[in-house]
Coordinates of C-alpha atoms and ligand atoms in Angstrom, one line a residue:
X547 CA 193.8 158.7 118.5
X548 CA 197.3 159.6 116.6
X549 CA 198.5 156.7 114.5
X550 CA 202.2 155.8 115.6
X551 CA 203.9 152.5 114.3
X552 CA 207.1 153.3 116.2
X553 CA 206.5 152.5 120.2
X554 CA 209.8 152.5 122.6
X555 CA 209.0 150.9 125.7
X556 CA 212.0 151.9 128.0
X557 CA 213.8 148.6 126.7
X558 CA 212.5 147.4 123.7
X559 CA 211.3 148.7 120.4
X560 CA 207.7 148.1 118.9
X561 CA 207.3 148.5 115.0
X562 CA 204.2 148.3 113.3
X563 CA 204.0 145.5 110.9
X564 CA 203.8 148.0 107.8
X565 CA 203.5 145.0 105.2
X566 CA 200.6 143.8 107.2
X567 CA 198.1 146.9 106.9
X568 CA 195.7 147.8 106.3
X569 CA 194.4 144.6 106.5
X570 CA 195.9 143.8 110.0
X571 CA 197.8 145.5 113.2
X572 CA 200.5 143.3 113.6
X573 CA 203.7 144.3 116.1
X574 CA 206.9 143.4 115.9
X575 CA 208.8 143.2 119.4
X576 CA 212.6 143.8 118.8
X577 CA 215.0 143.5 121.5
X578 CA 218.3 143.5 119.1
X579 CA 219.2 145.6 116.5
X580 CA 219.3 142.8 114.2
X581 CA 215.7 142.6 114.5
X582 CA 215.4 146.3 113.4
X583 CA 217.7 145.8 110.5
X584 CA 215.5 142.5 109.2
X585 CA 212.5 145.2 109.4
X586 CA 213.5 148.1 107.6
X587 CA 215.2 146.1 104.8
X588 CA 211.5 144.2 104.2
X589 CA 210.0 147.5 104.5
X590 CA 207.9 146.8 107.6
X591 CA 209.1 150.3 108.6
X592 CA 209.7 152.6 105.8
X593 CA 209.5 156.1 104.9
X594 CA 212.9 158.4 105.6
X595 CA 212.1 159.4 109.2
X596 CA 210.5 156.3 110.7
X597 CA 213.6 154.4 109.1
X598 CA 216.1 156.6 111.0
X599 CA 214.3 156.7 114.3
X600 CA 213.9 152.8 114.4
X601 CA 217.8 152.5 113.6
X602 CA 218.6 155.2 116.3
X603 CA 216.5 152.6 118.9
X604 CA 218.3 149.9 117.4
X605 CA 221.8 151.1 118.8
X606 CA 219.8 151.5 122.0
X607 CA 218.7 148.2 122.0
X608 CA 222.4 147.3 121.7
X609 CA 223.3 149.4 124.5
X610 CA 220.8 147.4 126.4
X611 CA 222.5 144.2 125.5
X612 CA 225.9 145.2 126.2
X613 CA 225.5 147.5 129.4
X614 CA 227.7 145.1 131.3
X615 CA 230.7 145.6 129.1
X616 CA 233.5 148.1 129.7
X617 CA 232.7 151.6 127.9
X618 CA 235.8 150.5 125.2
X619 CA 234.2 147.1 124.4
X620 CA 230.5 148.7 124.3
X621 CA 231.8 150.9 122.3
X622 CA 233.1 148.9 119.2
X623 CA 229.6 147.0 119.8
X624 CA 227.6 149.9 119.0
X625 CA 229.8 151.1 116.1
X626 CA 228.8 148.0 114.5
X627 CA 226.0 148.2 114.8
X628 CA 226.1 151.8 113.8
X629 CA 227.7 150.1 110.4
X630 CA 225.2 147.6 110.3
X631 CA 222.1 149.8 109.8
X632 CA 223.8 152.5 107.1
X633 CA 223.8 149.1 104.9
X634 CA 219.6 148.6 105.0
X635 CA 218.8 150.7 103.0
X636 CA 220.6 153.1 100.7
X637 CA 218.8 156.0 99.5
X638 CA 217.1 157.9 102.0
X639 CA 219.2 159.9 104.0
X640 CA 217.9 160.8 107.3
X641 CA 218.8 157.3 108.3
X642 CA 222.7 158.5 107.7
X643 CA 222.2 161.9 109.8
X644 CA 221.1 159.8 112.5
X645 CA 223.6 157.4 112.6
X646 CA 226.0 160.1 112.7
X647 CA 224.5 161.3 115.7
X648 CA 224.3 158.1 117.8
X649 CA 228.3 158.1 116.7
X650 CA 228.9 161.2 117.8
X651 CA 227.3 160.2 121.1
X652 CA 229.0 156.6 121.5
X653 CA 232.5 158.0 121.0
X654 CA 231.7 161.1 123.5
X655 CA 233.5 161.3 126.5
X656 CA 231.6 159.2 129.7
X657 CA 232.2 158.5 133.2
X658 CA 231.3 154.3 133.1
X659 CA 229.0 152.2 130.7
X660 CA 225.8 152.9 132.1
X661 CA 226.5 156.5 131.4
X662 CA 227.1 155.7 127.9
X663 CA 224.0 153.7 127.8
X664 CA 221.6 156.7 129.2
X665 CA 223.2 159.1 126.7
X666 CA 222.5 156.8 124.2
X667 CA 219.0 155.8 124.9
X668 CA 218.7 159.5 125.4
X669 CA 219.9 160.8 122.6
X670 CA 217.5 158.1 120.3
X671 CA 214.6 159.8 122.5
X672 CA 215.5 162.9 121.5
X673 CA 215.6 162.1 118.0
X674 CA 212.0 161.1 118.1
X675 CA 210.5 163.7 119.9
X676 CA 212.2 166.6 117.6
X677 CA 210.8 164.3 114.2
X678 CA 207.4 165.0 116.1
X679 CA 207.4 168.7 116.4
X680 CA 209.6 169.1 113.0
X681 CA 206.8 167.7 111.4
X682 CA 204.1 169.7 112.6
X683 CA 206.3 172.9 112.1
X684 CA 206.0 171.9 108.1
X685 CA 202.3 171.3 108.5
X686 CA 202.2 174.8 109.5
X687 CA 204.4 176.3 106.9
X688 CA 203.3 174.2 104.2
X689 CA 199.6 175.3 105.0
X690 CA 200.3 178.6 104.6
X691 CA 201.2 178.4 101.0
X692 CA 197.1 178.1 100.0
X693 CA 195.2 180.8 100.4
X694 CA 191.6 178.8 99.7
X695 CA 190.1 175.6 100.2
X696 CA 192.6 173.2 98.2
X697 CA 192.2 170.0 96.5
X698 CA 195.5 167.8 96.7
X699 CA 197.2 165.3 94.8
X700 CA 199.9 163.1 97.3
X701 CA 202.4 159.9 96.3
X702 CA 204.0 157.3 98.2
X703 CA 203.3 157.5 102.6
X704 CA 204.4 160.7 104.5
X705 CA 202.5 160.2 107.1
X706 CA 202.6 159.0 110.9
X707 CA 203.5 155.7 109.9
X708 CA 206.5 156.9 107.7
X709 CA 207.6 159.4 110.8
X710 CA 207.3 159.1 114.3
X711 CA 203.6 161.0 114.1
X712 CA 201.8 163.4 112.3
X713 CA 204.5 163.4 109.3
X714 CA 206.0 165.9 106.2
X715 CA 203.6 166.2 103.2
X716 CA 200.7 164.0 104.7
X717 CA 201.6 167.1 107.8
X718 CA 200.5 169.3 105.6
X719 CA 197.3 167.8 104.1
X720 CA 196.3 167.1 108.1
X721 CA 197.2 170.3 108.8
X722 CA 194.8 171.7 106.1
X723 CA 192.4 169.5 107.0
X724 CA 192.6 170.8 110.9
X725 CA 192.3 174.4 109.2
X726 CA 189.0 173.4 107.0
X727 CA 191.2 174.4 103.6
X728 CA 191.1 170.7 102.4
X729 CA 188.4 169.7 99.9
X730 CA 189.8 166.4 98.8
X731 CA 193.3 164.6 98.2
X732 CA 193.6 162.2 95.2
X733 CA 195.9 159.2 96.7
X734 CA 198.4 157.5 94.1
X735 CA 198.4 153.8 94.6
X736 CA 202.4 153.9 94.3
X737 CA 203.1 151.1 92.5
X738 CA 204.9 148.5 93.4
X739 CA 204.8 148.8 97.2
X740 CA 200.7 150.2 97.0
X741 CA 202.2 152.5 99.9
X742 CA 199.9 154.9 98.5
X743 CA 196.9 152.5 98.7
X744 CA 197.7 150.5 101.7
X745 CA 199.0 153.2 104.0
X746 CA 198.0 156.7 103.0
X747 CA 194.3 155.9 102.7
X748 CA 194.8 154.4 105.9
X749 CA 195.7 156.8 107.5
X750 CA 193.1 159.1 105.5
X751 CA 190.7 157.1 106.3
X752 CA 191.4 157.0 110.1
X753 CA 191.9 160.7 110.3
X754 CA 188.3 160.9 108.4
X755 CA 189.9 163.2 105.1
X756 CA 188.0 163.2 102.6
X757 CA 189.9 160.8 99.7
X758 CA 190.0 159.1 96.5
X759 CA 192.4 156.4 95.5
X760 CA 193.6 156.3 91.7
X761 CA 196.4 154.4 90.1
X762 CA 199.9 156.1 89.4
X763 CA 198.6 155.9 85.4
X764 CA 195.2 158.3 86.4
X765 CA 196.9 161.4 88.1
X766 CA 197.5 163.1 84.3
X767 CA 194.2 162.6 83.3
X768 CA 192.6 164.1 87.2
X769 CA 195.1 167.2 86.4
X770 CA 193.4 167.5 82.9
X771 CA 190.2 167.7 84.5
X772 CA 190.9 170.7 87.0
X773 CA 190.6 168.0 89.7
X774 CA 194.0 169.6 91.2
X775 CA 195.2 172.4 92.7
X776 CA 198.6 171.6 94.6
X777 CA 200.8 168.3 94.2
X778 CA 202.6 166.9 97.9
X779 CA 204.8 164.8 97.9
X780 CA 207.9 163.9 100.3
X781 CA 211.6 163.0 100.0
X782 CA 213.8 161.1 100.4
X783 CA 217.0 162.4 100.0
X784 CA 217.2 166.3 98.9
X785 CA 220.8 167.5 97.2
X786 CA 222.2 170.6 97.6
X787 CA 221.1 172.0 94.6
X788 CA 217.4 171.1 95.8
X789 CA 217.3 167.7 93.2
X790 CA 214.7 165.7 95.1
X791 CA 214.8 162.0 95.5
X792 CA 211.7 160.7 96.3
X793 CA 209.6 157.2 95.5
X794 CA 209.7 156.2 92.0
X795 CA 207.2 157.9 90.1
X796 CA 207.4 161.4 91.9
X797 CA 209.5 162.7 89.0
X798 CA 207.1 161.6 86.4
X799 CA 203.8 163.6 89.0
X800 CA 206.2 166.7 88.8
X801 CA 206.4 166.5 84.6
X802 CA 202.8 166.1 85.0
X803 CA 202.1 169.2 87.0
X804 CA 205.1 171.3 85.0
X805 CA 202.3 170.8 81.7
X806 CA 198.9 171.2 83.5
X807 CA 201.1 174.7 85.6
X808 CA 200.2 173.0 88.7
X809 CA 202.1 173.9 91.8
X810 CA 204.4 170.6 92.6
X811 CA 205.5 170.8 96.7
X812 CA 208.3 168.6 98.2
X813 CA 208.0 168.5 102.2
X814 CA 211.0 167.3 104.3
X815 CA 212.8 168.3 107.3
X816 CA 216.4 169.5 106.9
X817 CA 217.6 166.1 108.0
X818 CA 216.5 165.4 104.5
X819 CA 219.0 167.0 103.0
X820 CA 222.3 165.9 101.6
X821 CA 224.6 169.0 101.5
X822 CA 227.7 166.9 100.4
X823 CA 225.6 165.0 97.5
X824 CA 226.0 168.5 95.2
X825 CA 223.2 167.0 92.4
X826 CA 220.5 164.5 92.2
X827 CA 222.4 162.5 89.5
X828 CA 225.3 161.8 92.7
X829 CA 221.8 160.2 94.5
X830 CA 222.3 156.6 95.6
X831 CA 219.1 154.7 93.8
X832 CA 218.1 151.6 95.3
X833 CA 217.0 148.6 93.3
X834 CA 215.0 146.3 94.9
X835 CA 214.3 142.8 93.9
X836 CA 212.2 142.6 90.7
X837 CA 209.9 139.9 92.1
X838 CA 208.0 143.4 93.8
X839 CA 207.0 144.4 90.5
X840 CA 206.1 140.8 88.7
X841 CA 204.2 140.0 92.0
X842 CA 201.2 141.6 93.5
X843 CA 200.5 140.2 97.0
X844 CA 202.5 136.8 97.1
X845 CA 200.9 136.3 93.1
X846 CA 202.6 136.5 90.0
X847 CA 201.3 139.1 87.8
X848 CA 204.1 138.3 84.3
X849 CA 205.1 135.7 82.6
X850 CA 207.5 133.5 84.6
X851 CA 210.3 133.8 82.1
X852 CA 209.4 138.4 82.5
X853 CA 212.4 139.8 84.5
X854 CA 211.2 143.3 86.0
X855 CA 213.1 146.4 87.1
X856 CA 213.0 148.0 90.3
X857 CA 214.2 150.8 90.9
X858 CA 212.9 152.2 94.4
X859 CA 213.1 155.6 94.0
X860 CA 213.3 158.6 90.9
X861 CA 215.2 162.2 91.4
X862 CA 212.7 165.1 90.4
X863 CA 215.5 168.1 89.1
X864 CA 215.1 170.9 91.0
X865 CA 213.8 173.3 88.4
X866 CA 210.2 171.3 88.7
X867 CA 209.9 171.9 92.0
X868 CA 207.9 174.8 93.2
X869 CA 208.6 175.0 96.9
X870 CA 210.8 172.7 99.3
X871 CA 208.6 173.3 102.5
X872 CA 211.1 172.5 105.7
X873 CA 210.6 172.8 109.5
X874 CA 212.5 176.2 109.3
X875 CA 210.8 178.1 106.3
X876 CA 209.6 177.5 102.6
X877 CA 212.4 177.4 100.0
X878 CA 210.7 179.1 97.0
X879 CA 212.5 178.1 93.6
X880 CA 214.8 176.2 95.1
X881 CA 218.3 176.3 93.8
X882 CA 222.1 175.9 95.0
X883 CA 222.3 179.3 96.4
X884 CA 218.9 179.2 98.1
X885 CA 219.2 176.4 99.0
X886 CA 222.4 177.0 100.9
X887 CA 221.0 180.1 102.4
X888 CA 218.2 178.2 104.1
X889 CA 221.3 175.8 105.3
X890 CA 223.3 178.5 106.9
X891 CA 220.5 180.3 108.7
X892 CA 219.5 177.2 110.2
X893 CA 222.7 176.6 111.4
X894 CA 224.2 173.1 111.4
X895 CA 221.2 171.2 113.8
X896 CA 221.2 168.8 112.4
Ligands
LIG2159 O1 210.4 153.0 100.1 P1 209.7 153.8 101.2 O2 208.3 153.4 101.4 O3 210.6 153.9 102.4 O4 209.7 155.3 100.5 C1 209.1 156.3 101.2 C2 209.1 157.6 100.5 O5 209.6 157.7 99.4 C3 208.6 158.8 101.2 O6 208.0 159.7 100.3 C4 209.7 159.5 101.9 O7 210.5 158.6 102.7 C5 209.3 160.6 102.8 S1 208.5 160.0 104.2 C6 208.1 161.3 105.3

Protein backbone atom coordinates (compact mmCIF):
# COMPACT_ATOMS: atom_id res chain seq x y z
CA UNK A 1 0.00 0.00 0.00
CA UNK A 2 1.30 3.86 -0.83
CA UNK A 3 2.60 5.50 2.34
CA UNK A 4 0.60 8.93 2.92
CA UNK A 5 1.10 10.84 6.29
CA UNK A 6 -1.34 13.55 5.06
CA UNK A 7 -5.21 12.10 5.33
CA UNK A 8 -8.14 14.82 4.88
CA UNK A 9 -11.24 13.42 6.09
CA UNK A 10 -14.00 15.80 4.69
CA UNK A 11 -13.56 17.96 7.98
CA UNK A 12 -10.60 17.27 9.67
CA UNK A 13 -6.96 16.79 8.83
CA UNK A 14 -4.78 13.66 9.82
CA UNK A 15 -0.87 14.10 10.02
CA UNK A 16 1.36 11.46 10.54
CA UNK A 17 3.33 11.75 13.66
CA UNK A 18 6.75 12.25 11.65
CA UNK A 19 8.93 12.59 14.91
CA UNK A 20 7.44 9.34 15.95
CA UNK A 21 8.66 6.86 13.09
CA UNK A 22 9.88 4.61 12.32
CA UNK A 23 9.51 3.37 15.55
CA UNK A 24 5.70 4.14 15.77
CA UNK A 25 2.48 5.25 13.65
CA UNK A 26 1.22 7.81 15.58
CA UNK A 27 -1.81 10.37 14.13
CA UNK A 28 -2.38 13.54 14.95
CA UNK A 29 -6.17 14.70 14.60
CA UNK A 30 -6.37 18.56 13.86
CA UNK A 31 -9.55 20.24 13.72
CA UNK A 32 -7.90 24.01 13.88
CA UNK A 33 -5.25 25.48 12.15
CA UNK A 34 -3.49 26.07 15.25
CA UNK A 35 -2.97 22.44 15.50
CA UNK A 36 -1.42 22.34 12.08
CA UNK A 37 0.88 25.30 12.86
CA UNK A 38 2.15 23.40 16.33
CA UNK A 39 2.94 20.39 13.75
CA UNK A 40 4.85 21.78 11.08
CA UNK A 41 6.91 24.07 13.45
CA UNK A 42 8.02 20.60 15.50
CA UNK A 43 8.52 19.05 12.23
CA UNK A 44 5.93 16.33 12.70
CA UNK A 45 5.17 17.25 8.97
CA UNK A 46 8.05 18.40 7.09
CA UNK A 47 9.45 18.28 3.73
CA UNK A 48 8.38 21.49 1.18
CA UNK A 49 5.27 19.90 -0.21
CA UNK A 50 3.73 18.09 2.73
CA UNK A 51 4.27 21.49 4.71
CA UNK A 52 2.27 23.44 2.17
CA UNK A 53 -0.50 20.99 1.67
CA UNK A 54 -1.05 20.61 5.50
CA UNK A 55 -1.22 24.57 5.73
CA UNK A 56 -3.60 24.79 2.70
CA UNK A 57 -6.03 22.16 4.99
CA UNK A 58 -5.37 24.25 7.79
CA UNK A 59 -7.29 27.40 6.32
CA UNK A 60 -9.90 24.72 5.51
CA UNK A 61 -10.12 23.69 8.86
CA UNK A 62 -10.74 27.46 9.66
CA UNK A 63 -13.30 27.68 7.15
CA UNK A 64 -14.95 24.81 8.91
CA UNK A 65 -14.88 26.71 12.18
CA UNK A 66 -16.10 29.91 10.95
CA UNK A 67 -18.85 28.73 8.20
CA UNK A 68 -21.45 30.57 10.26
CA UNK A 69 -19.90 33.98 9.94
CA UNK A 70 -20.66 36.49 7.24
CA UNK A 71 -18.35 36.04 4.11
CA UNK A 72 -16.49 39.66 5.39
CA UNK A 73 -15.93 38.37 8.99
CA UNK A 74 -14.73 34.70 7.54
CA UNK A 75 -12.80 36.39 5.54
CA UNK A 76 -10.39 38.33 7.95
CA UNK A 77 -10.44 34.91 9.88
CA UNK A 78 -8.85 33.00 7.21
CA UNK A 79 -6.35 35.78 6.35
CA UNK A 80 -5.00 35.16 9.66
CA UNK A 81 -4.69 32.44 9.54
CA UNK A 82 -3.20 32.66 6.11
CA UNK A 83 -0.56 35.00 8.13
CA UNK A 84 -0.23 32.65 10.77
CA UNK A 85 1.16 29.64 8.78
CA UNK A 86 3.77 31.88 6.37
CA UNK A 87 5.41 32.38 10.08
CA UNK A 88 6.18 28.22 10.77
CA UNK A 89 8.58 27.86 8.91
CA UNK A 90 10.78 30.16 6.79
CA UNK A 91 12.76 28.63 4.13
CA UNK A 92 10.96 26.36 2.02
CA UNK A 93 8.80 27.93 -0.35
CA UNK A 94 6.06 25.93 -1.59
CA UNK A 95 4.38 26.68 1.67
CA UNK A 96 4.28 30.61 0.44
CA UNK A 97 2.88 29.58 -3.15
CA UNK A 98 0.19 27.99 -1.45
CA UNK A 99 -0.79 30.43 0.76
CA UNK A 100 -1.03 32.69 -1.94
CA UNK A 101 -3.43 30.55 -3.53
CA UNK A 102 -5.81 29.99 -0.57
CA UNK A 103 -5.64 34.08 -0.59
CA UNK A 104 -6.41 34.43 -3.91
CA UNK A 105 -9.40 32.13 -3.28
CA UNK A 106 -10.60 33.82 0.16
CA UNK A 107 -10.66 37.32 -1.27
CA UNK A 108 -12.48 35.97 -4.68
CA UNK A 109 -15.72 37.09 -5.35
CA UNK A 110 -18.71 34.55 -3.64
CA UNK A 111 -22.35 34.36 -3.40
CA UNK A 112 -22.64 33.51 0.74
CA UNK A 113 -20.15 31.82 3.29
CA UNK A 114 -20.76 28.37 2.57
CA UNK A 115 -19.64 29.19 -0.98
CA UNK A 116 -16.49 30.53 0.24
CA UNK A 117 -16.11 27.58 2.41
CA UNK A 118 -16.47 24.91 -0.68
CA UNK A 119 -14.06 27.01 -2.72
CA UNK A 120 -11.86 26.86 -0.10
CA UNK A 121 -11.94 23.27 0.89
CA UNK A 122 -11.78 22.84 -2.80
CA UNK A 123 -9.15 24.57 -3.77
CA UNK A 124 -6.81 22.74 -0.66
CA UNK A 125 -8.08 19.44 -2.52
CA UNK A 126 -6.87 20.51 -5.54
CA UNK A 127 -3.66 21.37 -4.24
CA UNK A 128 -3.10 17.89 -3.11
CA UNK A 129 -4.16 15.94 -5.87
CA UNK A 130 -1.85 18.09 -8.50
CA UNK A 131 1.40 17.48 -5.66
CA UNK A 132 0.38 13.73 -6.45
CA UNK A 133 0.65 13.63 -10.23
CA UNK A 134 3.50 16.53 -10.20
CA UNK A 135 5.40 14.12 -8.48
CA UNK A 136 5.13 11.20 -10.56
CA UNK A 137 5.61 13.41 -13.77
CA UNK A 138 9.39 14.07 -12.21
CA UNK A 139 9.63 10.34 -11.46
CA UNK A 140 9.21 10.00 -15.13
CA UNK A 141 11.54 12.68 -16.34
CA UNK A 142 14.05 12.22 -13.79
CA UNK A 143 14.19 8.40 -14.83
CA UNK A 144 14.88 9.11 -18.13
CA UNK A 145 18.17 10.77 -17.44
CA UNK A 146 20.01 6.99 -16.84
CA UNK A 147 20.33 5.03 -19.53
CA UNK A 148 21.52 1.73 -17.29
CA UNK A 149 20.87 0.12 -14.09
CA UNK A 150 21.99 3.09 -11.59
CA UNK A 151 23.24 3.05 -8.15
CA UNK A 152 21.99 6.31 -6.14
CA UNK A 153 23.16 8.42 -3.45
CA UNK A 154 19.84 10.52 -1.74
CA UNK A 155 19.88 13.26 1.48
CA UNK A 156 17.32 14.36 3.71
CA UNK A 157 13.24 12.79 2.90
CA UNK A 158 11.58 13.37 -0.50
CA UNK A 159 9.43 10.98 -0.30
CA UNK A 160 5.53 10.28 0.32
CA UNK A 161 5.86 11.44 3.74
CA UNK A 162 7.48 14.80 2.70
CA UNK A 163 4.70 15.13 -0.21
CA UNK A 164 1.31 14.10 -0.42
CA UNK A 165 2.53 10.56 -2.09
CA UNK A 166 5.03 9.12 -4.19
CA UNK A 167 7.34 12.38 -3.83
CA UNK A 168 10.40 14.47 -6.02
CA UNK A 169 13.78 12.77 -5.78
CA UNK A 170 12.71 9.67 -3.69
CA UNK A 171 9.89 9.82 -7.24
CA UNK A 172 12.63 9.20 -9.05
CA UNK A 173 14.53 6.41 -7.19
CA UNK A 174 10.74 4.64 -7.03
CA UNK A 175 10.33 5.27 -10.28
CA UNK A 176 13.61 3.51 -11.22
CA UNK A 177 12.93 1.01 -9.04
CA UNK A 178 9.33 0.38 -10.88
CA UNK A 179 11.55 0.34 -14.26
CA UNK A 180 14.24 -2.31 -12.84
CA UNK A 181 17.25 0.48 -13.42
CA UNK A 182 17.84 0.70 -9.61
CA UNK A 183 20.71 -1.40 -8.17
CA UNK A 184 21.04 0.32 -4.75
CA UNK A 185 20.63 3.90 -3.02
CA UNK A 186 23.05 4.79 -0.28
CA UNK A 187 20.71 6.81 2.37
CA UNK A 188 22.46 9.85 4.31
CA UNK A 189 21.52 9.74 7.90
CA UNK A 190 20.93 13.71 7.62
CA UNK A 191 22.12 14.86 10.65
CA UNK A 192 20.54 16.44 13.03
CA UNK A 193 16.88 15.49 12.23
CA UNK A 194 18.15 11.54 11.00
CA UNK A 195 15.33 12.33 8.27
CA UNK A 196 17.50 10.34 6.25
CA UNK A 197 17.69 7.39 8.67
CA UNK A 198 14.26 7.59 10.20
CA UNK A 199 12.22 8.28 7.22
CA UNK A 200 13.88 7.48 3.88
CA UNK A 201 14.77 3.99 4.89
CA UNK A 202 11.42 3.77 5.87
CA UNK A 203 10.00 4.24 3.29
CA UNK A 204 12.86 2.12 1.41
CA UNK A 205 12.24 -0.35 3.34
CA UNK A 206 8.38 -0.46 2.89
CA UNK A 207 8.66 -0.08 -0.79
CA UNK A 208 11.30 -3.19 -0.53
CA UNK A 209 14.41 -0.90 -2.46
CA UNK A 210 17.29 -2.21 -2.09
CA UNK A 211 19.34 0.29 0.67
CA UNK A 212 22.15 1.04 2.75
CA UNK A 213 22.26 3.65 5.42
CA UNK A 214 25.62 5.69 5.98
CA UNK A 215 26.38 8.76 7.98
CA UNK A 216 26.53 12.27 6.21
CA UNK A 217 30.66 11.96 7.03
CA UNK A 218 30.72 8.36 4.63
CA UNK A 219 29.18 9.62 1.29
CA UNK A 220 32.93 10.97 0.14
CA UNK A 221 34.50 8.00 0.93
CA UNK A 222 31.34 5.53 -1.05
CA UNK A 223 32.03 8.14 -4.10
CA UNK A 224 35.77 7.22 -3.86
CA UNK A 225 34.98 3.70 -4.16
CA UNK A 226 32.86 3.83 -7.51
CA UNK A 227 29.82 3.02 -5.15
CA UNK A 228 27.92 5.94 -7.10
CA UNK A 229 26.66 6.76 -10.17
CA UNK A 230 23.92 9.75 -9.70
CA UNK A 231 23.37 11.96 -6.49
CA UNK A 232 19.31 12.95 -5.75
CA UNK A 233 18.49 15.16 -3.75
CA UNK A 234 15.39 17.69 -3.33
CA UNK A 235 14.75 21.39 -2.51
CA UNK A 236 13.59 23.47 -0.81
CA UNK A 237 13.53 26.65 -2.18
CA UNK A 238 15.12 26.99 -5.89
CA UNK A 239 16.18 30.92 -6.93
CA UNK A 240 15.86 32.10 -10.15
CA UNK A 241 19.21 31.67 -11.11
CA UNK A 242 18.77 27.83 -10.24
CA UNK A 243 20.75 28.33 -6.54
CA UNK A 244 19.18 25.42 -4.64
CA UNK A 245 18.34 25.43 -1.04
CA UNK A 246 17.98 22.28 0.30
CA UNK A 247 18.72 20.44 3.95
CA UNK A 248 21.94 21.30 5.39
CA UNK A 249 24.56 19.29 4.07
CA UNK A 250 23.24 19.05 0.37
CA UNK A 251 25.77 21.64 -0.61
CA UNK A 252 28.70 19.95 0.86
CA UNK A 253 27.09 16.07 -1.25
CA UNK A 254 27.26 18.42 -4.42
CA UNK A 255 31.26 19.54 -3.65
CA UNK A 256 31.55 15.96 -3.13
CA UNK A 257 30.22 14.86 -6.47
CA UNK A 258 31.77 18.18 -8.46
CA UNK A 259 35.54 16.17 -7.40
CA UNK A 260 34.53 12.43 -7.88
CA UNK A 261 32.60 14.04 -11.72
CA UNK A 262 29.49 12.50 -10.44
CA UNK A 263 26.28 13.74 -11.75
CA UNK A 264 24.53 15.79 -8.73
CA UNK A 265 20.32 16.05 -9.53
CA UNK A 266 18.02 18.41 -7.63
CA UNK A 267 14.19 17.27 -8.13
CA UNK A 268 11.29 19.82 -7.38
CA UNK A 269 8.21 20.85 -8.80
CA UNK A 270 7.98 24.46 -10.07
CA UNK A 271 6.18 25.46 -6.92
CA UNK A 272 9.74 25.15 -5.71
CA UNK A 273 10.89 27.88 -7.16
CA UNK A 274 11.38 31.42 -6.06
CA UNK A 275 11.44 33.66 -9.22
CA UNK A 276 11.50 36.93 -7.12
CA UNK A 277 14.45 35.56 -4.80
CA UNK A 278 17.12 36.39 -7.96
CA UNK A 279 20.26 34.27 -5.95
CA UNK A 280 20.63 31.67 -3.33
CA UNK A 281 22.57 34.22 -1.00
CA UNK A 282 18.75 36.30 -0.87
CA UNK A 283 17.51 32.58 0.55
CA UNK A 284 15.86 32.84 4.01
CA UNK A 285 17.97 30.13 6.22
CA UNK A 286 16.35 28.83 9.13
CA UNK A 287 18.02 28.24 12.38
CA UNK A 288 16.61 25.95 14.52
CA UNK A 289 17.22 25.52 18.15
CA UNK A 290 20.69 24.19 18.90
CA UNK A 291 19.48 21.67 21.50
CA UNK A 292 18.79 19.39 17.92
CA UNK A 293 22.24 19.15 17.33
CA UNK A 294 23.74 18.75 21.26
CA UNK A 295 20.83 16.15 21.66
CA UNK A 296 20.24 12.88 20.04
CA UNK A 297 16.82 11.50 20.91
CA UNK A 298 15.81 13.45 24.19
CA UNK A 299 19.88 12.72 25.25
CA UNK A 300 22.56 15.05 25.46
CA UNK A 301 25.32 14.18 23.25
CA UNK A 302 28.05 17.77 24.43
CA UNK A 303 29.07 19.15 27.16
CA UNK A 304 26.36 21.04 28.95
CA UNK A 305 28.22 24.29 28.86
CA UNK A 306 28.64 23.29 24.27
CA UNK A 307 26.31 25.81 22.54
CA UNK A 308 25.57 24.21 18.86
CA UNK A 309 24.58 25.83 15.57
CA UNK A 310 21.76 24.99 13.64
CA UNK A 311 21.25 25.97 10.65
CA UNK A 312 18.37 24.01 8.91
CA UNK A 313 19.15 24.15 5.59
CA UNK A 314 22.59 25.03 3.01
CA UNK A 315 22.25 26.70 -0.74
CA UNK A 316 24.09 24.46 -3.37
CA UNK A 317 25.19 27.44 -6.29
CA UNK A 318 23.81 26.58 -9.26
CA UNK A 319 27.00 25.90 -11.23
CA UNK A 320 27.17 22.36 -9.14
CA UNK A 321 24.13 21.33 -10.19
CA UNK A 322 23.79 19.08 -13.09
CA UNK A 323 20.09 18.93 -13.86
CA UNK A 324 16.94 20.59 -11.96
CA UNK A 325 14.47 17.75 -12.87
CA UNK A 326 10.69 19.56 -12.63
CA UNK A 327 7.20 18.23 -13.43
CA UNK A 328 7.43 20.03 -16.93
CA UNK A 329 11.02 19.00 -18.31
CA UNK A 330 14.70 18.63 -17.09
CA UNK A 331 16.64 21.99 -16.83
CA UNK A 332 20.11 20.95 -18.04
CA UNK A 333 22.93 23.41 -16.61
CA UNK A 334 20.68 25.41 -15.04
CA UNK A 335 21.24 29.10 -15.09
CA UNK A 336 19.20 32.50 -15.06
CA UNK A 337 18.24 32.33 -18.60
CA UNK A 338 17.34 28.74 -18.56
CA UNK A 339 15.96 28.85 -15.94
CA UNK A 340 13.61 31.54 -16.96
CA UNK A 341 12.88 29.83 -20.14
CA UNK A 342 11.56 26.72 -18.40
CA UNK A 343 9.36 29.50 -16.32
CA UNK A 344 7.78 31.10 -19.33
CA UNK A 345 6.89 27.94 -21.23
CA UNK A 346 5.25 26.68 -18.26
CA UNK A 347 3.32 29.60 -17.99
CA UNK A 348 2.50 31.09 -14.56
CA UNK A 349 0.52 27.69 -12.94
CA UNK A 350 1.57 27.96 -10.32
O1 LIG B 1 13.49 20.26 7.45
P1 LIG B 1 12.73 19.38 6.50
O2 LIG B 1 12.70 17.95 6.89
O3 LIG B 1 11.35 19.95 6.22
O4 LIG B 1 13.56 19.49 5.16
C1 LIG B 1 13.14 18.77 4.04
C2 LIG B 1 14.05 18.90 2.88
O5 LIG B 1 15.05 19.57 2.93
C3 LIG B 1 13.64 18.20 1.61
O6 LIG B 1 14.75 17.81 0.88
C4 LIG B 1 12.80 19.17 0.76
O7 LIG B 1 11.78 19.75 1.50
C5 LIG B 1 12.23 18.50 -0.42
S1 LIG B 1 10.88 17.42 0.03
C6 LIG B 1 10.17 16.83 -1.37
Amino acid sequence: MTLRAIHWTGNTLELLDQTRLPHEEAWIRCNRAENVATAIVDMKVRGAPAIAISAAYAVALEAIQHRHLSVAAMREALMQTIERMCQTRPTAVNLFAAMRTMSDVVQSEVTDADDLLQRVVSTAERLAQEDVKTNRAIGRHGAELFLGPVQVLTHCNTGSLATVEYGTALGVIRALADQGRLTHVYVDETRPYLQGARLTAYELSHEGIPHTLITDSMAAHMMKQGKVDAVIVGADRIAANGDTANKIGTYGLAVLAKHHQIPFYVAAPLSTFDMKTLSGEQIPIEERRGEEVTELGGVRIAPVTTRAAHPAFDVTPHELITAIITEVGVIHRPTEHSVRETWMKAGDTV
